[in-house]
Amino acid sequence: MGWRGMLGFEYGIVQAPLGPDISGPELVAAVANAGGLGLLRAPDWEAPDYLRDLIRKTRSLTERPFGVGVVLAFPHNENIKAILSEKVAVLQVSWGEYSEELVLEAHSAGVKVVPQVGSFDEARKAVNAGVDAIIVQGREAGGHVIGQDGLISLLPMVVDLIGDRDIPIIAAGGIVDARGYVAALSLGAQGICLGTRFVASEESYAHPEYKRKLVEMDKTEYTDVFGRARWPGAPHRVLQTPFFSNWKNIPAHENEVNQPIIGRSTIHGIEKKIHRLAGTVPNVTTTGDIDSMVMFAGEGVGLIREILPAGEVVKQLVEGAQLLVHTKFSGL
């Protein structure tokens, strides 16, 4: 194991399961080949055969272990069965309840369970369920954010809760570079989980215009404007694009259902119409009014200055963190 490895992975770098299909096999395999933990994103509907194919395609690109993220707010039972039958390294879960029985079933299949939490109470439930690691997500994160606490206050509380238990804590929310990595380690984390930084990578399945805006823009906002009908009660952090700035104050009863179609995408093999105010980010297949679509991003987006290969992102994070520790803090 290399510097700051965890869960059997060489480095403590986790690539978040970017939805709905932004973290595909190419991105996940690139992160895995670089020594990190890459996470596919399962479809938000039951598609076990498709998911098996996705897992097998990823395995054709890497011999290293990886995982799959499942959003429990959507239908998922058959998808989880497929994940366990394929014996991927990690089942990552978020936005919903999971049982101790599920954790035991995953362990019987040789699969580690890693939930993402946004509060101290969620972390305590995770510990009681017997999970293998916990991703602690602060309000600074991009995309759908379940908690209200900032990472710098929530993370050490969860670290104290874990105590001397062998449950690695992974920090998420606004981290994009080596300085954020070292800061998370200083708060007690064993690793970091990055979303926005990996969206802005060469292998991500995000639309080129979305990637370009992640480099050019530096402001985000926490909102509930997008996808209200499909996923109510799921606030999110987005880029402050001109479209968002013009629409962010719409009445609470308004949602995507009565809005016009502004584009189309093929998502996990299925053609989808995209309504204005939908919560679907543009992928490489998306056509239409891209600038008027949601673009998730964390607060650290202003530190992203170029699109890099995912392996280079991992390399820069690890080498940069090592350099900081050895040059800035070794004499303390």
mmCIF file of C-alpha atoms in Angstrom:
data_model
loop_
_atom_site.group_PDB
_atom_site.id
_atom_site.type_symbol
_atom_site.label_atom_id
_atom_site.label_comp_id
_atom_site.label_asym_id
_atom_site.label_seq_id
_atom_site.Cartn_x
_atom_site.Cartn_y
_atom_site.Cartn_z
ATOM 1 C CA MET A 1 0.000 0.000 0.000
ATOM 2 C CA GLY A 2 1.218 3.469 -0.814
ATOM 3 C CA TRP A 3 0.970 6.726 1.096
ATOM 4 C CA ARG A 4 -2.380 7.100 2.876
ATOM 5 C CA GLY A 5 -3.885 3.969 1.371
ATOM 6 C CA MET A 6 -7.146 2.563 2.777
ATOM 7 C CA LEU A 7 -9.603 -0.271 2.186
ATOM 8 C CA GLY A 8 -6.943 -2.110 0.217
ATOM 9 C CA PHE A 9 -6.492 0.722 -2.290
ATOM 10 C CA GLU A 10 -3.113 2.255 -2.947
ATOM 11 C CA TYR A 11 -4.168 5.843 -2.273
ATOM 12 C CA GLY A 12 -6.877 7.483 -0.200
ATOM 13 C CA ILE A 13 -8.459 9.091 -3.269
ATOM 14 C CA VAL A 14 -12.088 8.297 -4.090
ATOM 15 C CA GLN A 15 -13.822 9.408 -7.289
ATOM 16 C CA ALA A 16 -17.464 10.067 -6.428
ATOM 17 C CA PRO A 17 -20.249 8.210 -8.289
ATOM 18 C CA LEU A 18 -21.164 11.037 -10.648
ATOM 19 C CA GLY A 19 -24.727 10.984 -11.867
ATOM 20 C CA PRO A 20 -26.590 10.102 -13.767
ATOM 21 C CA ASP A 21 -23.858 8.476 -15.879
ATOM 22 C CA ILE A 22 -20.917 10.886 -15.792
ATOM 23 C CA SER A 23 -18.622 8.385 -14.066
ATOM 24 C CA GLY A 24 -18.652 5.662 -16.674
ATOM 25 C CA PRO A 25 -16.217 2.779 -17.198
ATOM 26 C CA GLU A 26 -13.502 4.935 -18.771
ATOM 27 C CA LEU A 27 -13.312 7.332 -15.817
ATOM 28 C CA VAL A 28 -13.622 4.638 -13.161
ATOM 29 C CA ALA A 29 -10.947 2.483 -14.794
ATOM 30 C CA ALA A 30 -8.591 5.457 -15.129
ATOM 31 C CA VAL A 31 -8.911 6.234 -11.410
ATOM 32 C CA ALA A 32 -8.497 2.560 -10.497
ATOM 33 C CA ASN A 33 -5.401 2.222 -12.684
ATOM 34 C CA ALA A 34 -3.913 5.238 -10.924
ATOM 35 C CA GLY A 35 -4.367 3.589 -7.506
ATOM 36 C CA GLY A 36 -7.564 5.274 -6.348
ATOM 37 C CA LEU A 37 -11.119 4.048 -5.809
ATOM 38 C CA GLY A 38 -13.320 4.755 -8.813
ATOM 39 C CA LEU A 39 -17.099 4.487 -8.460
ATOM 40 C CA LEU A 40 -19.576 3.804 -11.228
ATOM 41 C CA ARG A 41 -23.061 5.260 -10.812
ATOM 42 C CA ALA A 42 -25.902 2.747 -10.992
ATOM 43 C CA PRO A 43 -28.997 3.805 -12.972
ATOM 44 C CA ASP A 44 -31.790 5.436 -10.965
ATOM 45 C CA TRP A 45 -34.102 2.652 -12.066
ATOM 46 C CA GLU A 46 -33.894 -1.120 -11.949
ATOM 47 C CA ALA A 47 -31.535 -2.237 -14.724
ATOM 48 C CA PRO A 48 -29.529 -5.195 -13.374
ATOM 49 C CA ASP A 49 -28.514 -6.617 -16.766
ATOM 50 C CA TYR A 50 -27.344 -3.231 -17.992
ATOM 51 C CA LEU A 51 -25.458 -2.674 -14.740
ATOM 52 C CA ARG A 52 -23.714 -6.039 -15.071
ATOM 53 C CA ASP A 53 -22.578 -5.029 -18.560
ATOM 54 C CA LEU A 54 -21.309 -1.714 -17.164
ATOM 55 C CA ILE A 55 -19.308 -3.528 -14.491
ATOM 56 C CA ARG A 56 -17.884 -5.988 -17.012
ATOM 57 C CA LYS A 57 -16.913 -3.204 -19.402
ATOM 58 C CA THR A 58 -15.051 -1.506 -16.564
ATOM 59 C CA ARG A 59 -13.265 -4.772 -15.803
ATOM 60 C CA SER A 60 -12.158 -4.941 -19.425
ATOM 61 C CA LEU A 61 -10.341 -1.630 -18.869
ATOM 62 C CA THR A 62 -8.719 -2.339 -15.508
ATOM 63 C CA GLU A 63 -7.571 -5.302 -13.470
ATOM 64 C CA ARG A 64 -7.831 -3.276 -10.284
ATOM 65 C CA PRO A 65 -10.831 -3.152 -7.928
ATOM 66 C CA PHE A 66 -13.540 -0.472 -8.114
ATOM 67 C CA GLY A 67 -17.038 0.164 -6.813
ATOM 68 C CA VAL A 68 -20.589 1.153 -7.698
ATOM 69 C CA GLY A 69 -22.653 3.943 -6.148
ATOM 70 C CA VAL A 70 -26.385 3.462 -5.565
ATOM 71 C CA VAL A 71 -28.860 6.221 -4.684
ATOM 72 C CA LEU A 72 -31.326 4.543 -2.349
ATOM 73 C CA ALA A 73 -34.029 7.149 -2.993
ATOM 74 C CA PHE A 74 -34.719 5.406 -6.320
ATOM 75 C CA PRO A 75 -35.553 1.747 -7.142
ATOM 76 C CA HIS A 76 -32.424 -0.276 -6.412
ATOM 77 C CA ASN A 77 -33.019 -3.793 -5.023
ATOM 78 C CA GLU A 78 -32.276 -5.657 -8.270
ATOM 79 C CA ASN A 79 -29.336 -3.385 -9.017
ATOM 80 C CA ILE A 80 -27.774 -4.169 -5.644
ATOM 81 C CA LYS A 81 -28.271 -7.888 -6.273
ATOM 82 C CA ALA A 82 -26.349 -7.481 -9.529
ATOM 83 C CA ILE A 83 -23.558 -5.589 -7.770
ATOM 84 C CA LEU A 84 -23.189 -8.293 -5.143
ATOM 85 C CA SER A 85 -23.336 -11.107 -7.684
ATOM 86 C CA GLU A 86 -20.567 -9.402 -9.678
ATOM 87 C CA LYS A 87 -18.558 -9.083 -6.460
ATOM 88 C CA VAL A 88 -17.308 -5.564 -7.062
ATOM 89 C CA ALA A 89 -14.974 -4.248 -4.380
ATOM 90 C CA VAL A 90 -17.263 -1.571 -2.932
ATOM 91 C CA LEU A 91 -20.988 -0.858 -2.722
ATOM 92 C CA GLN A 92 -21.380 2.859 -2.031
ATOM 93 C CA VAL A 93 -24.840 3.985 -0.878
ATOM 94 C CA SER A 94 -26.455 7.361 -0.233
ATOM 95 C CA TRP A 95 -29.798 9.121 0.202
ATOM 96 C CA GLY A 96 -31.770 6.416 1.956
ATOM 97 C CA GLU A 97 -31.994 3.673 4.541
ATOM 98 C CA TYR A 98 -29.941 0.501 4.456
ATOM 99 C CA SER A 99 -30.001 -2.343 6.929
ATOM 100 C CA GLU A 100 -27.467 -4.314 8.909
ATOM 101 C CA GLU A 101 -28.727 -7.314 6.937
ATOM 102 C CA LEU A 102 -27.689 -5.678 3.660
ATOM 103 C CA VAL A 103 -24.217 -5.030 5.051
ATOM 104 C CA LEU A 104 -23.916 -8.657 6.164
ATOM 105 C CA GLU A 105 -25.122 -9.863 2.754
ATOM 106 C CA ALA A 106 -22.547 -7.674 1.025
ATOM 107 C CA HIS A 107 -19.808 -8.955 3.298
ATOM 108 C CA SER A 108 -20.814 -12.538 2.513
ATOM 109 C CA ALA A 109 -20.256 -11.685 -1.172
ATOM 110 C CA GLY A 110 -16.874 -10.128 -0.396
ATOM 111 C CA VAL A 111 -18.154 -6.593 -1.021
ATOM 112 C CA LYS A 112 -17.355 -3.644 1.269
ATOM 113 C CA VAL A 113 -20.158 -1.187 2.103
ATOM 114 C CA VAL A 114 -19.364 2.538 2.218
ATOM 115 C CA PRO A 115 -22.264 4.936 2.877
ATOM 116 C CA GLN A 116 -22.144 8.673 2.345
ATOM 117 C CA VAL A 117 -23.532 10.671 5.273
ATOM 118 C CA GLY A 118 -24.290 14.325 5.842
ATOM 119 C CA SER A 119 -24.853 14.413 9.589
ATOM 120 C CA PHE A 120 -23.580 13.050 12.874
ATOM 121 C CA ASP A 121 -26.749 10.980 13.367
ATOM 122 C CA GLU A 122 -26.358 9.358 9.947
ATOM 123 C CA ALA A 123 -22.762 8.500 10.799
ATOM 124 C CA ARG A 124 -23.841 6.850 14.038
ATOM 125 C CA LYS A 125 -26.398 4.720 12.168
ATOM 126 C CA ALA A 126 -23.677 3.706 9.718
ATOM 127 C CA VAL A 127 -21.384 2.580 12.520
ATOM 128 C CA ASN A 128 -24.191 0.545 14.075
ATOM 129 C CA ALA A 129 -24.865 -1.141 10.724
ATOM 130 C CA GLY A 130 -21.285 -2.416 10.581
ATOM 131 C CA VAL A 131 -20.097 -0.546 7.464
ATOM 132 C CA ASP A 132 -16.499 -0.670 6.240
ATOM 133 C CA ALA A 133 -15.871 3.066 5.778
ATOM 134 C CA ILE A 134 -17.878 6.300 5.819
ATOM 135 C CA ILE A 135 -17.865 9.200 3.374
ATOM 136 C CA VAL A 136 -18.599 12.388 5.325
ATOM 137 C CA GLN A 137 -20.065 14.991 2.968
ATOM 138 C CA GLY A 138 -20.102 18.674 3.857
ATOM 139 C CA ARG A 139 -22.522 21.277 2.541
ATOM 140 C CA GLU A 140 -19.747 22.566 0.282
ATOM 141 C CA ALA A 141 -20.162 19.583 -2.051
ATOM 142 C CA GLY A 142 -21.554 19.805 -5.565
ATOM 143 C CA GLY A 143 -24.626 17.961 -6.783
ATOM 144 C CA HIS A 144 -27.283 16.702 -4.383
ATOM 145 C CA VAL A 145 -26.264 17.430 -0.804
ATOM 146 C CA ILE A 146 -28.150 15.727 2.000
ATOM 147 C CA GLY A 147 -26.619 17.516 5.020
ATOM 148 C CA GLN A 148 -26.522 21.073 6.311
ATOM 149 C CA ASP A 149 -23.202 21.050 8.171
ATOM 150 C CA GLY A 150 -19.907 22.309 6.827
ATOM 151 C CA LEU A 151 -17.154 19.739 6.418
ATOM 152 C CA ILE A 152 -14.709 21.426 8.783
ATOM 153 C CA SER A 153 -17.116 21.026 11.712
ATOM 154 C CA LEU A 154 -18.827 17.745 10.789
ATOM 155 C CA LEU A 155 -15.715 15.748 9.913
ATOM 156 C CA PRO A 156 -13.937 15.912 13.306
ATOM 157 C CA MET A 157 -17.181 15.084 15.109
ATOM 158 C CA VAL A 158 -17.509 11.890 13.077
ATOM 159 C CA VAL A 159 -13.819 11.117 13.599
ATOM 160 C CA ASP A 160 -14.372 11.375 17.357
ATOM 161 C CA LEU A 161 -17.425 9.131 17.069
ATOM 162 C CA ILE A 162 -15.381 6.442 15.322
ATOM 163 C CA GLY A 163 -12.597 6.588 17.893
ATOM 164 C CA ASP A 164 -10.306 3.588 17.609
ATOM 165 C CA ARG A 165 -12.679 1.528 15.457
ATOM 166 C CA ASP A 166 -11.216 0.342 12.156
ATOM 167 C CA ILE A 167 -13.609 2.391 9.994
ATOM 168 C CA PRO A 168 -11.799 4.780 7.627
ATOM 169 C CA ILE A 169 -13.360 8.232 7.305
ATOM 170 C CA ILE A 170 -13.383 9.802 3.841
ATOM 171 C CA ALA A 171 -13.929 13.563 3.540
ATOM 172 C CA ALA A 172 -16.089 15.045 0.762
ATOM 173 C CA GLY A 173 -17.187 18.548 -0.106
ATOM 174 C CA GLY A 174 -15.285 21.284 -1.908
ATOM 175 C CA ILE A 175 -11.969 19.406 -2.070
ATOM 176 C CA VAL A 176 -10.154 19.677 -5.399
ATOM 177 C CA ASP A 177 -6.418 19.882 -4.686
ATOM 178 C CA ALA A 178 -3.591 18.725 -2.420
ATOM 179 C CA ARG A 179 -4.227 21.496 0.099
ATOM 180 C CA GLY A 180 -7.749 20.214 0.634
ATOM 181 C CA TYR A 181 -6.395 16.679 0.914
ATOM 182 C CA VAL A 182 -3.946 17.657 3.671
ATOM 183 C CA ALA A 183 -6.605 19.703 5.460
ATOM 184 C CA ALA A 184 -8.916 16.673 5.500
ATOM 185 C CA LEU A 185 -6.123 14.466 6.835
ATOM 186 C CA SER A 186 -5.408 16.987 9.574
ATOM 187 C CA LEU A 187 -9.058 16.774 10.650
ATOM 188 C CA GLY A 188 -8.758 13.006 11.006
ATOM 189 C CA ALA A 189 -9.840 11.647 7.622
ATOM 190 C CA GLN A 190 -8.000 8.749 5.986
ATOM 191 C CA GLY A 191 -9.024 9.745 2.469
ATOM 192 C CA ILE A 192 -10.951 12.199 0.319
ATOM 193 C CA CYS A 193 -13.812 11.846 -2.148
ATOM 194 C CA LEU A 194 -13.882 14.236 -5.103
ATOM 195 C CA GLY A 195 -16.729 14.857 -7.527
ATOM 196 C CA THR A 196 -16.316 18.156 -9.356
ATOM 197 C CA ARG A 197 -12.586 17.673 -9.941
ATOM 198 C CA PHE A 198 -13.279 14.364 -11.693
ATOM 199 C CA VAL A 199 -16.175 15.768 -13.725
ATOM 200 C CA ALA A 200 -13.531 18.108 -15.118
ATOM 201 C CA SER A 201 -11.348 15.244 -16.321
ATOM 202 C CA GLU A 202 -10.696 13.928 -19.801
ATOM 203 C CA GLU A 203 -12.407 10.581 -19.168
ATOM 204 C CA SER A 204 -15.597 11.903 -17.590
ATOM 205 C CA TYR A 205 -18.779 11.526 -19.605
ATOM 206 C CA ALA A 206 -19.785 15.153 -19.050
ATOM 207 C CA HIS A 207 -20.602 17.386 -22.001
ATOM 208 C CA PRO A 208 -17.599 19.488 -23.165
ATOM 209 C CA GLU A 209 -19.525 22.703 -22.470
ATOM 210 C CA TYR A 210 -20.166 21.586 -18.886
ATOM 211 C CA LYS A 211 -16.467 20.864 -18.441
ATOM 212 C CA ARG A 212 -15.546 24.216 -19.952
ATOM 213 C CA LYS A 213 -17.772 26.053 -17.484
ATOM 214 C CA LEU A 214 -16.180 24.207 -14.564
ATOM 215 C CA VAL A 215 -12.847 25.705 -15.615
ATOM 216 C CA GLU A 216 -14.129 29.182 -16.417
ATOM 217 C CA MET A 217 -16.590 29.800 -13.567
ATOM 218 C CA ASP A 218 -15.910 30.079 -9.835
ATOM 219 C CA LYS A 219 -19.224 30.631 -8.052
ATOM 220 C CA THR A 220 -21.810 28.106 -6.881
ATOM 221 C CA GLU A 221 -25.089 28.246 -5.002
ATOM 222 C CA TYR A 222 -27.052 25.843 -2.830
ATOM 223 C CA THR A 223 -30.605 25.596 -4.225
ATOM 224 C CA ASP A 224 -33.618 23.394 -4.895
ATOM 225 C CA VAL A 225 -34.607 24.836 -8.270
ATOM 226 C CA PHE A 226 -33.745 21.830 -10.435
ATOM 227 C CA GLY A 227 -35.599 18.519 -10.536
ATOM 228 C CA ARG A 228 -38.189 19.373 -7.896
ATOM 229 C CA ALA A 229 -40.814 17.001 -9.283
ATOM 230 C CA ARG A 230 -38.577 13.991 -9.879
ATOM 231 C CA TRP A 231 -36.628 14.236 -6.636
ATOM 232 C CA PRO A 232 -38.415 16.460 -4.089
ATOM 233 C CA GLY A 233 -36.558 17.443 -0.955
ATOM 234 C CA ALA A 234 -33.160 16.973 -2.564
ATOM 235 C CA PRO A 235 -31.284 20.312 -2.542
ATOM 236 C CA HIS A 236 -28.166 20.650 -4.629
ATOM 237 C CA ARG A 237 -25.160 22.884 -5.293
ATOM 238 C CA VAL A 238 -24.826 24.222 -8.842
ATOM 239 C CA LEU A 239 -22.758 26.605 -10.912
ATOM 240 C CA GLN A 240 -24.094 30.140 -10.950
ATOM 241 C CA THR A 241 -24.636 30.151 -14.694
ATOM 242 C CA PRO A 242 -26.548 33.035 -16.304
ATOM 243 C CA PHE A 243 -29.544 30.709 -16.700
ATOM 244 C CA PHE A 244 -29.542 29.799 -13.024
ATOM 245 C CA SER A 245 -29.191 33.432 -11.956
ATOM 246 C CA ASN A 246 -32.276 34.312 -14.002
ATOM 247 C CA TRP A 247 -34.375 31.422 -12.673
ATOM 248 C CA LYS A 248 -33.230 30.859 -9.100
ATOM 249 C CA ASN A 249 -36.105 32.778 -7.529
ATOM 250 C CA ILE A 250 -38.990 30.940 -9.192
ATOM 251 C CA PRO A 251 -41.956 30.141 -6.908
ATOM 252 C CA ALA A 252 -41.748 26.974 -4.835
ATOM 253 C CA HIS A 253 -44.671 25.347 -6.687
ATOM 254 C CA GLU A 254 -42.953 25.580 -10.058
ATOM 255 C CA ASN A 255 -41.030 22.555 -11.366
ATOM 256 C CA GLU A 256 -39.839 20.857 -14.546
ATOM 257 C CA VAL A 257 -43.146 19.135 -15.308
ATOM 258 C CA ASN A 258 -44.811 22.156 -16.917
ATOM 259 C CA GLN A 259 -41.649 23.434 -18.613
ATOM 260 C CA PRO A 260 -40.758 23.013 -22.305
ATOM 261 C CA ILE A 261 -38.341 20.403 -23.608
ATOM 262 C CA ILE A 262 -34.933 22.020 -24.163
ATOM 263 C CA GLY A 263 -32.858 19.000 -25.143
ATOM 264 C CA ARG A 264 -32.349 15.257 -25.292
ATOM 265 C CA SER A 265 -29.850 12.798 -23.851
ATOM 266 C CA THR A 266 -29.094 9.113 -23.946
ATOM 267 C CA ILE A 267 -28.635 8.144 -20.282
ATOM 268 C CA HIS A 268 -27.566 4.619 -19.394
ATOM 269 C CA GLY A 269 -28.683 3.524 -22.852
ATOM 270 C CA ILE A 270 -32.142 5.113 -22.684
ATOM 271 C CA GLU A 271 -33.191 8.202 -24.645
ATOM 272 C CA LYS A 272 -34.524 10.943 -22.361
ATOM 273 C CA LYS A 273 -36.190 14.282 -22.989
ATOM 274 C CA ILE A 274 -34.779 17.087 -20.874
ATOM 275 C CA HIS A 275 -37.236 19.682 -19.675
ATOM 276 C CA ARG A 276 -36.174 23.113 -18.552
ATOM 277 C CA LEU A 277 -35.410 22.989 -14.782
ATOM 278 C CA ALA A 278 -34.764 19.232 -14.921
ATOM 279 C CA GLY A 279 -32.082 17.926 -12.573
ATOM 280 C CA THR A 280 -30.128 16.139 -15.295
ATOM 281 C CA VAL A 281 -26.646 17.398 -16.140
ATOM 282 C CA PRO A 282 -25.610 17.265 -19.812
ATOM 283 C CA ASN A 283 -23.488 14.290 -20.870
ATOM 284 C CA VAL A 284 -21.601 13.857 -24.144
ATOM 285 C CA THR A 285 -24.760 12.713 -25.961
ATOM 286 C CA THR A 286 -26.837 15.724 -24.915
ATOM 287 C CA THR A 287 -28.216 18.016 -27.591
ATOM 288 C CA GLY A 288 -30.228 21.214 -27.287
ATOM 289 C CA ASP A 289 -29.877 24.271 -25.072
ATOM 290 C CA ILE A 290 -26.900 23.097 -23.014
ATOM 291 C CA ASP A 291 -26.400 26.485 -21.330
ATOM 292 C CA SER A 292 -29.876 26.269 -19.784
ATOM 293 C CA MET A 293 -29.299 22.894 -18.135
ATOM 294 C CA VAL A 294 -28.224 22.234 -14.558
ATOM 295 C CA MET A 295 -24.491 22.025 -13.919
ATOM 296 C CA PHE A 296 -23.560 20.632 -10.519
ATOM 297 C CA ALA A 297 -20.368 21.888 -8.897
ATOM 298 C CA GLY A 298 -18.817 22.099 -5.447
ATOM 299 C CA GLU A 299 -17.487 25.231 -3.779
ATOM 300 C CA GLY A 300 -13.916 24.397 -4.770
ATOM 301 C CA VAL A 301 -14.672 24.798 -8.480
ATOM 302 C CA GLY A 302 -12.723 28.058 -8.627
ATOM 303 C CA LEU A 303 -9.521 26.062 -8.050
ATOM 304 C CA ILE A 304 -10.021 23.976 -11.197
ATOM 305 C CA ARG A 305 -8.015 25.555 -13.997
ATOM 306 C CA GLU A 306 -7.724 22.827 -16.608
ATOM 307 C CA ILE A 307 -9.161 19.541 -17.821
ATOM 308 C CA LEU A 308 -6.741 16.765 -16.877
ATOM 309 C CA PRO A 309 -6.576 12.986 -17.319
ATOM 310 C CA ALA A 310 -8.079 11.349 -14.236
ATOM 311 C CA GLY A 311 -4.836 9.524 -13.508
ATOM 312 C CA GLU A 312 -2.998 12.841 -13.468
ATOM 313 C CA VAL A 313 -5.554 14.218 -10.995
ATOM 314 C CA VAL A 314 -4.786 11.323 -8.637
ATOM 315 C CA LYS A 315 -1.019 11.761 -9.135
ATOM 316 C CA GLN A 316 -1.111 15.497 -8.428
ATOM 317 C CA LEU A 317 -3.232 15.020 -5.318
ATOM 318 C CA VAL A 318 -0.931 12.417 -3.818
ATOM 319 C CA GLU A 319 2.386 14.014 -4.752
ATOM 320 C CA GLY A 320 1.157 17.475 -3.821
ATOM 321 C CA ALA A 321 -0.053 16.299 -0.419
ATOM 322 C CA GLN A 322 3.216 14.480 0.254
ATOM 323 C CA LEU A 323 5.175 17.598 -0.648
ATOM 324 C CA LEU A 324 3.052 19.796 1.612
ATOM 325 C CA VAL A 325 3.423 17.460 4.558
ATOM 326 C CA HIS A 326 7.169 17.090 4.118
ATOM 327 C CA THR A 327 7.980 20.752 3.419
ATOM 328 C CA LYS A 328 5.403 22.670 5.440
ATOM 329 C CA PHE A 329 4.647 20.496 8.439
ATOM 330 C CA SER A 330 7.510 18.064 9.000
ATOM 331 C CA GLY A 331 9.303 20.423 11.365
ATOM 332 C CA LEU A 332 6.292 21.127 13.558
#
